[in-house]
Short mmCIF file of C-alpha atoms (C1' of nucleotides) in Angstrom, two decimals:
data_model
loop_
_atom_site.label_atom_id
_atom_site.label_comp_id
_atom_site.label_asym_id
_atom_site.label_seq_id
_atom_site.Cartn_x
_atom_site.Cartn_y
_atom_site.Cartn_z
CA MET A 35 -0.11 -0.04 0.02
CA THR A 36 2.62 2.38 -1.01
CA PRO A 37 1.45 6.06 -1.23
CA GLU A 38 2.33 6.03 -4.96
CA ARG A 39 1.40 9.38 -6.60
CA LEU A 40 -1.05 9.32 -9.65
CA ASP A 41 -0.35 12.44 -11.86
CA ILE A 42 -3.93 12.45 -13.23
CA ASP A 43 -3.16 14.95 -16.19
CA GLN A 44 -0.98 12.42 -17.38
CA LEU A 45 -3.51 9.91 -17.70
CA PRO A 46 -5.54 10.15 -21.13
CA GLY A 47 -8.54 8.52 -19.71
CA TYR A 48 -8.84 11.79 -17.76
CA ALA A 49 -7.59 14.10 -20.32
CA LEU A 50 -10.33 12.92 -22.33
CA ARG A 51 -13.20 13.82 -19.74
CA ARG A 52 -11.43 17.13 -18.92
CA ALA A 53 -11.07 17.93 -22.79
CA ALA A 54 -14.63 16.82 -23.63
CA ASN A 55 -16.16 18.80 -20.63
CA ALA A 56 -14.49 22.15 -21.47
CA MET A 57 -15.07 21.81 -25.20
CA ILE A 58 -18.54 20.49 -25.10
CA GLY A 59 -19.40 23.52 -22.68
CA ARG A 60 -17.87 25.88 -24.81
CA LEU A 61 -20.31 24.71 -28.05
CA ALA A 62 -23.51 24.62 -25.64
CA GLU A 63 -22.60 28.12 -24.87
CA ARG A 64 -22.29 28.91 -28.57
CA LEU A 65 -25.68 26.90 -29.34
CA SER A 66 -27.40 28.62 -26.53
CA GLY A 67 -28.14 31.48 -28.56
CA LEU A 68 -30.37 29.59 -30.67
CA ASP A 69 -31.88 27.84 -27.98
CA ILE A 70 -30.76 24.23 -28.87
CA ARG A 71 -28.74 22.01 -27.32
CA VAL A 72 -26.02 20.24 -28.10
CA SER A 73 -27.64 16.92 -28.22
CA GLU A 74 -30.64 18.32 -30.41
CA ALA A 75 -28.26 20.01 -33.05
CA THR A 76 -26.65 16.65 -33.19
CA ALA A 77 -30.07 15.00 -33.94
CA MET A 78 -31.18 17.63 -35.96
CA ILE A 79 -28.14 17.18 -38.42
CA LEU A 80 -28.73 13.52 -38.58
CA VAL A 81 -32.59 14.18 -39.72
CA ASN A 82 -31.08 16.52 -42.14
CA ASN A 83 -28.81 14.13 -43.75
CA GLY A 84 -30.93 11.14 -43.66
CA ASP A 85 -33.99 10.17 -46.05
CA CYS A 86 -36.85 8.57 -43.65
CA LEU A 87 -34.82 8.58 -40.44
CA THR A 88 -37.11 7.44 -37.56
CA ALA A 89 -36.12 8.02 -33.62
CA SER A 90 -34.89 4.61 -33.53
CA ASP A 91 -32.66 5.08 -36.33
CA ILE A 92 -31.22 8.39 -34.99
CA ALA A 93 -31.10 6.68 -31.32
CA ARG A 94 -28.72 3.49 -33.09
CA ALA A 95 -26.36 6.44 -34.78
CA LEU A 96 -25.75 8.14 -31.72
CA ASP A 97 -25.62 5.17 -29.77
CA ILE A 98 -28.00 6.07 -27.18
CA ARG A 99 -31.57 4.76 -25.79
CA ARG A 100 -34.35 5.55 -28.15
CA THR A 101 -36.33 6.48 -25.08
CA ASN A 102 -34.14 9.67 -25.05
CA MET A 103 -35.35 10.82 -27.88
CA VAL A 104 -38.89 11.09 -27.08
CA PRO A 105 -38.64 14.23 -24.82
CA MET A 106 -35.86 15.63 -27.08
CA LEU A 107 -38.18 15.08 -30.30
CA LYS A 108 -41.41 16.23 -28.59
CA ARG A 109 -39.40 19.63 -27.76
CA LEU A 110 -37.86 20.08 -31.23
CA GLU A 111 -41.64 19.43 -32.54
CA ASP A 112 -43.46 21.46 -29.80
CA ARG A 113 -40.74 24.31 -31.09
CA GLY A 114 -41.50 23.42 -34.84
CA LEU A 115 -38.20 22.50 -35.98
CA ILE A 116 -39.45 18.88 -36.96
CA GLU A 117 -42.26 16.91 -38.32
CA ARG A 118 -42.95 13.73 -38.43
CA ARG A 119 -44.66 11.38 -41.04
CA ALA A 120 -46.22 8.11 -40.59
CA LEU A 121 -44.08 5.58 -42.64
CA ASP A 122 -46.37 2.84 -41.61
CA GLY A 123 -48.55 2.28 -38.29
CA LYS A 124 -45.35 1.98 -36.23
CA SER A 125 -42.64 4.15 -37.60
CA GLN A 126 -42.49 7.90 -38.12
CA ALA A 127 -40.04 9.51 -40.34
CA LEU A 128 -38.46 12.74 -38.83
CA MET A 129 -37.83 15.74 -41.11
CA LEU A 130 -37.00 19.44 -40.61
CA THR A 131 -39.62 21.97 -40.91
CA ALA A 132 -38.34 25.24 -42.90
CA GLN A 133 -37.64 26.72 -39.52
CA GLY A 134 -35.79 23.87 -38.57
CA GLU A 135 -33.68 24.12 -41.66
CA LYS A 136 -33.12 27.79 -40.61
CA VAL A 137 -32.23 26.97 -37.20
CA LEU A 138 -29.80 23.95 -38.31
CA ALA A 139 -28.05 26.60 -40.63
CA ALA A 140 -27.28 28.61 -37.56
CA ALA A 141 -26.05 26.05 -35.89
CA ARG A 142 -23.87 24.78 -38.43
CA GLN A 143 -22.20 28.22 -38.32
CA GLU A 144 -21.69 27.90 -34.66
CA ILE A 145 -20.40 24.28 -35.04
CA ALA A 146 -17.87 25.11 -37.72
CA ALA A 147 -16.54 28.06 -35.58
CA PHE A 148 -16.26 25.77 -32.62
CA GLU A 149 -14.76 22.89 -34.39
CA ALA A 150 -11.98 25.44 -35.85
CA GLU A 151 -11.25 26.50 -32.63
CA LEU A 152 -11.07 23.39 -31.27
CA ILE A 153 -8.68 22.27 -33.91
CA ALA A 154 -6.71 25.60 -33.52
CA ARG A 155 -6.00 24.39 -30.25
CA VAL A 156 -4.06 21.64 -30.67
CA PRO A 157 -0.29 22.16 -31.34
CA GLU A 158 0.37 21.17 -35.03
CA PRO A 159 2.34 17.95 -35.11
CA HIS A 160 -0.53 16.41 -32.82
CA ARG A 161 -3.56 18.02 -35.03
CA GLU A 162 -4.19 15.46 -37.75
CA HIS A 163 -3.74 12.67 -35.19
CA LEU A 164 -6.60 13.90 -33.01
CA LEU A 165 -9.50 12.38 -35.01
CA PRO A 166 -8.33 9.00 -35.61
CA ALA A 167 -7.41 8.56 -31.90
CA LEU A 168 -10.80 9.67 -31.00
CA GLN A 169 -12.77 7.39 -33.43
CA ALA A 170 -10.52 4.53 -32.44
CA LEU A 171 -12.22 5.08 -28.85
CA TYR A 172 -15.89 5.16 -29.98
CA LEU A 173 -16.06 3.43 -33.53
CA PRO A 174 -16.27 -0.37 -33.84
CA PRO A 175 -13.19 -2.02 -34.53
CA MET B 172 -29.69 27.25 -47.75
CA THR B 173 -28.24 24.55 -49.47
CA PRO B 174 -29.03 21.04 -47.67
CA GLU B 175 -25.27 20.42 -46.93
CA ARG B 176 -24.20 17.07 -45.65
CA LEU B 177 -22.42 17.34 -42.44
CA ASP B 178 -20.68 14.02 -41.33
CA ILE B 179 -20.51 14.10 -37.87
CA ASP B 180 -18.10 11.57 -37.53
CA GLN B 181 -15.38 13.76 -39.44
CA LEU B 182 -15.88 16.34 -36.60
CA PRO B 183 -13.39 16.27 -33.98
CA GLY B 184 -15.74 18.05 -31.29
CA TYR B 185 -18.40 15.19 -32.03
CA ALA B 186 -15.65 12.19 -31.89
CA LEU B 187 -14.64 13.90 -28.90
CA ARG B 188 -17.86 13.94 -27.07
CA ARG B 189 -18.45 10.36 -28.34
CA ALA B 190 -15.36 8.85 -27.40
CA ALA B 191 -15.38 10.61 -23.91
CA ASN B 192 -19.04 8.97 -23.25
CA ALA B 193 -18.13 5.63 -24.38
CA MET B 194 -14.95 5.28 -22.40
CA ILE B 195 -16.11 6.81 -19.28
CA GLY B 196 -18.94 4.74 -19.33
CA ARG B 197 -16.45 1.68 -19.21
CA LEU B 198 -14.57 3.13 -16.49
CA ALA B 199 -17.54 3.71 -14.38
CA GLU B 200 -18.61 -0.06 -15.05
CA ARG B 201 -14.96 -0.83 -13.88
CA LEU B 202 -15.17 1.03 -10.66
CA SER B 203 -19.23 0.23 -9.85
CA GLY B 204 -17.70 -3.16 -8.49
CA LEU B 205 -16.19 -0.89 -5.77
CA ASP B 206 -19.18 1.21 -5.41
CA ILE B 207 -17.22 4.59 -5.98
CA ARG B 208 -18.25 6.96 -9.11
CA VAL B 209 -15.51 8.19 -11.47
CA SER B 210 -15.88 11.77 -10.13
CA GLU B 211 -15.33 10.24 -6.56
CA ALA B 212 -12.08 8.10 -7.85
CA THR B 213 -10.69 11.26 -9.23
CA ALA B 214 -11.17 13.34 -6.10
CA MET B 215 -9.80 10.41 -3.78
CA ILE B 216 -6.67 10.32 -6.17
CA LEU B 217 -6.19 14.05 -5.49
CA VAL B 218 -6.79 13.84 -1.90
CA ASN B 219 -3.92 11.00 -1.53
CA ASN B 220 -1.89 12.75 -3.45
CA GLY B 221 -1.68 16.35 -1.63
CA ASP B 222 -1.45 17.34 1.73
CA CYS B 223 -3.81 19.48 3.30
CA LEU B 224 -6.02 19.75 0.56
CA THR B 225 -9.17 21.39 1.03
CA ALA B 226 -12.16 20.73 -0.76
CA SER B 227 -11.99 24.03 -2.67
CA ASP B 228 -8.42 22.99 -3.32
CA ILE B 229 -9.53 19.99 -4.93
CA ALA B 230 -12.83 21.47 -7.00
CA ARG B 231 -10.13 24.19 -8.44
CA ALA B 232 -7.87 21.36 -9.70
CA LEU B 233 -10.42 19.70 -11.17
CA ASP B 234 -12.26 23.20 -12.43
CA ILE B 235 -15.52 22.40 -11.11
CA ARG B 236 -17.72 24.35 -8.66
CA ARG B 237 -16.94 23.86 -5.19
CA THR B 238 -20.32 23.61 -4.13
CA ASN B 239 -20.46 19.88 -6.14
CA MET B 240 -17.61 18.77 -3.66
CA VAL B 241 -20.30 18.99 -0.99
CA PRO B 242 -22.65 15.72 -1.65
CA MET B 243 -19.50 13.99 -3.09
CA LEU B 244 -17.32 14.32 0.06
CA LYS B 245 -20.16 13.38 2.22
CA ARG B 246 -20.83 10.63 0.79
CA LEU B 247 -17.20 9.68 0.73
CA GLU B 248 -17.23 10.58 4.47
CA ASP B 249 -20.41 8.48 5.16
CA ARG B 250 -18.60 5.41 3.67
CA GLY B 251 -15.49 6.14 6.21
CA LEU B 252 -13.40 6.79 3.04
CA ILE B 253 -12.26 9.99 3.79
CA GLU B 254 -11.95 12.48 7.14
CA ARG B 255 -11.57 15.63 7.49
CA ARG B 256 -9.32 17.69 10.10
CA ALA B 257 -9.69 21.62 10.87
CA LEU B 258 -6.87 23.74 9.53
CA ASP B 259 -8.31 26.87 11.18
CA GLY B 260 -11.69 27.52 11.76
CA LYS B 261 -12.65 28.28 8.16
CA SER B 262 -10.81 25.16 6.42
CA GLN B 263 -10.60 21.65 6.45
CA ALA B 264 -7.95 19.22 5.42
CA LEU B 265 -8.99 15.94 3.46
CA MET B 266 -7.30 12.81 3.99
CA LEU B 267 -7.86 9.00 3.32
CA THR B 268 -8.92 6.78 5.86
CA ALA B 269 -7.44 3.36 6.08
CA GLN B 270 -10.46 2.06 4.31
CA GLY B 271 -10.11 4.84 1.62
CA GLU B 272 -6.54 3.97 0.99
CA LYS B 273 -7.76 0.74 0.50
CA VAL B 274 -10.28 1.17 -1.65
CA LEU B 275 -8.17 3.78 -3.65
CA ALA B 276 -5.73 1.11 -4.45
CA ALA B 277 -8.32 -1.21 -5.71
CA ALA B 278 -9.68 1.91 -7.93
CA ARG B 279 -5.91 2.17 -8.92
CA GLN B 280 -5.89 -1.22 -10.34
CA GLU B 281 -9.03 -0.62 -12.20
CA ILE B 282 -7.99 2.58 -13.46
CA ALA B 283 -4.84 1.40 -14.84
CA ALA B 284 -6.42 -1.27 -16.68
CA PHE B 285 -8.83 1.12 -17.94
CA GLU B 286 -5.82 3.25 -19.17
CA ALA B 287 -4.06 0.36 -20.90
CA GLU B 288 -7.65 -0.49 -22.78
CA LEU B 289 -7.69 2.84 -23.95
CA ILE B 290 -4.40 3.17 -25.31
CA ALA B 291 -4.81 -0.01 -26.65
CA ARG B 292 -7.69 0.91 -28.75
CA VAL B 293 -5.60 3.86 -30.45
CA PRO B 294 -3.55 2.40 -33.60
CA GLU B 295 0.37 2.92 -32.93
CA PRO B 296 0.80 5.99 -35.17
CA HIS B 297 -1.64 8.07 -33.32
CA ARG B 298 -1.26 6.98 -29.62
CA GLU B 299 1.42 9.13 -28.52
CA HIS B 300 -0.24 12.29 -29.91
CA LEU B 301 -3.47 11.47 -27.94
CA LEU B 302 -2.83 12.73 -24.53
CA PRO B 303 -0.77 16.20 -25.64
CA ALA B 304 -3.65 16.97 -27.88
CA LEU B 305 -6.17 16.20 -24.97
CA GLN B 306 -4.24 18.51 -22.86
CA ALA B 307 -4.15 21.30 -25.28
CA LEU B 308 -8.04 21.23 -25.23
CA TYR B 309 -8.37 21.81 -21.36
CA LEU B 310 -5.42 23.04 -19.88
CA PRO B 311 -4.39 26.83 -20.04
CA PRO B 312 -2.10 27.67 -22.94
"C1'" DT C 274 -41.02 -12.62 -32.07
"C1'" DA C 275 -38.59 -8.77 -32.63
"C1'" DT C 276 -39.02 -3.43 -33.19
"C1'" DT C 277 -41.28 1.13 -32.45
"C1'" DG C 278 -42.92 4.72 -29.84
"C1'" DT C 279 -43.62 5.65 -25.47
"C1'" DT C 280 -44.14 6.52 -19.88
"C1'" DA C 281 -42.13 6.88 -15.93
"C1'" DT C 282 -37.97 7.08 -13.29
"C1'" DA C 283 -33.29 7.31 -11.82
"C1'" DC C 284 -28.41 8.29 -12.03
"C1'" DT C 285 -24.15 10.95 -13.10
"C1'" DC C 286 -21.82 15.14 -13.46
"C1'" DT C 287 -21.92 19.63 -13.45
"C1'" DA C 288 -24.11 24.54 -12.82
"C1'" DT C 289 -26.29 28.63 -10.40
"C1'" DA C 290 -27.88 31.72 -6.55
"C1'" DA C 291 -27.71 32.93 -1.88
"C1'" DC C 292 -26.39 32.40 2.82
"C1'" DT C 293 -22.82 31.84 7.00
"C1'" DA C 294 -18.46 32.08 9.40
"C1'" DT C 295 -13.79 32.89 8.94
"C1'" DA C 296 -9.46 34.97 7.23
"C1'" DT D 276 -13.57 42.08 1.15
"C1'" DA D 277 -11.91 37.93 -0.46
"C1'" DT D 278 -12.26 32.70 0.83
"C1'" DA D 279 -14.26 27.95 2.84
"C1'" DG D 280 -17.76 25.43 3.57
"C1'" DT D 281 -22.73 24.90 2.86
"C1'" DT D 282 -28.01 24.76 1.49
"C1'" DA D 283 -31.03 23.82 -2.51
"C1'" DT D 284 -32.14 23.53 -6.78
"C1'" DA D 285 -31.82 22.91 -11.82
"C1'" DG D 286 -29.98 21.62 -16.24
"C1'" DA D 287 -28.01 18.07 -19.73
"C1'" DG D 288 -27.04 13.86 -20.84
"C1'" DT D 289 -27.43 9.63 -20.27
"C1'" DA D 290 -29.85 4.92 -18.33
"C1'" DT D 291 -33.39 1.14 -16.73
"C1'" DA D 292 -37.72 -1.25 -16.43
"C1'" DA D 293 -42.22 -1.88 -18.57
"C1'" DC D 294 -45.93 -1.52 -21.85
"C1'" DA D 295 -48.73 -1.40 -25.95
"C1'" DA D 296 -49.08 -1.55 -31.17
"C1'" DT D 297 -47.12 -3.04 -35.22
"C1'" DA D 298 -44.53 -5.58 -38.65
#
DNA sequence: TATTGTTATACTCTATAACTATA
DNA sequence: TATAGTTATAGAGTATAACAATA
């Protein structure tokens, strides 16, 4: 039971948590002017990208439980940013409304600025390695 | 308002969020057997490292509000993992109890295994760049 | 029998506001 | 007057369990 000193700032896992908290907080600030959350912006991007995507599809793509989509999509729908169209008696396709596309366009600007700021913070020699390293941590091998 | 397709998996910010969620979830699983949370393990490491650290010191080191330390330290104290010693009428030094050191030793094993697993997931050419890249995202420049 | 959508609930981490007591 | 500890509360992003309806 030696009182080993563990320097947490040298642990990639700790740095990952701190970096994510710090950066996502900054993105949240940027999006707060549009009154949308980071998770909502992400979902809107996917809805905009895909054709006939359902709530379950989005949940699978984001690797979160589909139960969490319910309040999130309800809020987006209540605000007139998304619409649903029945695909059959069970599934509903999600689509952005005109207003939703407008908000997403603005969100995209903020996201672009955010991503630029993020990359700018990373010193040159490490820059190109960040994305593939992070992808390896969450994408299936 | 071109319906530009934004591939979120190519955004470092998105990858950062996904990677952190995925990996921290795995660490939480590892620590759940010890019935301690990730944030608690982090705090215990700092308490163990430093001498006469107060709750406010820990909060500053982790860059979180000191209000959040209250329920967390209370839980650790109730479980007999930490003790407090008055430094003056205002500040309290935090220390691990013998039981706390035992739990921390076990937590350290899990953390070491977790960090090894994390690094192992990152392909060789990117590996050494991950930590410095992440540090640049949360440490002051 | 697997999947979709849903309700209700809870957990983790972090934040804000406001207060007391001490340095 | 700045700091330490505290209380109470809220927000964001998850999770689990259980259910009805449909494919």
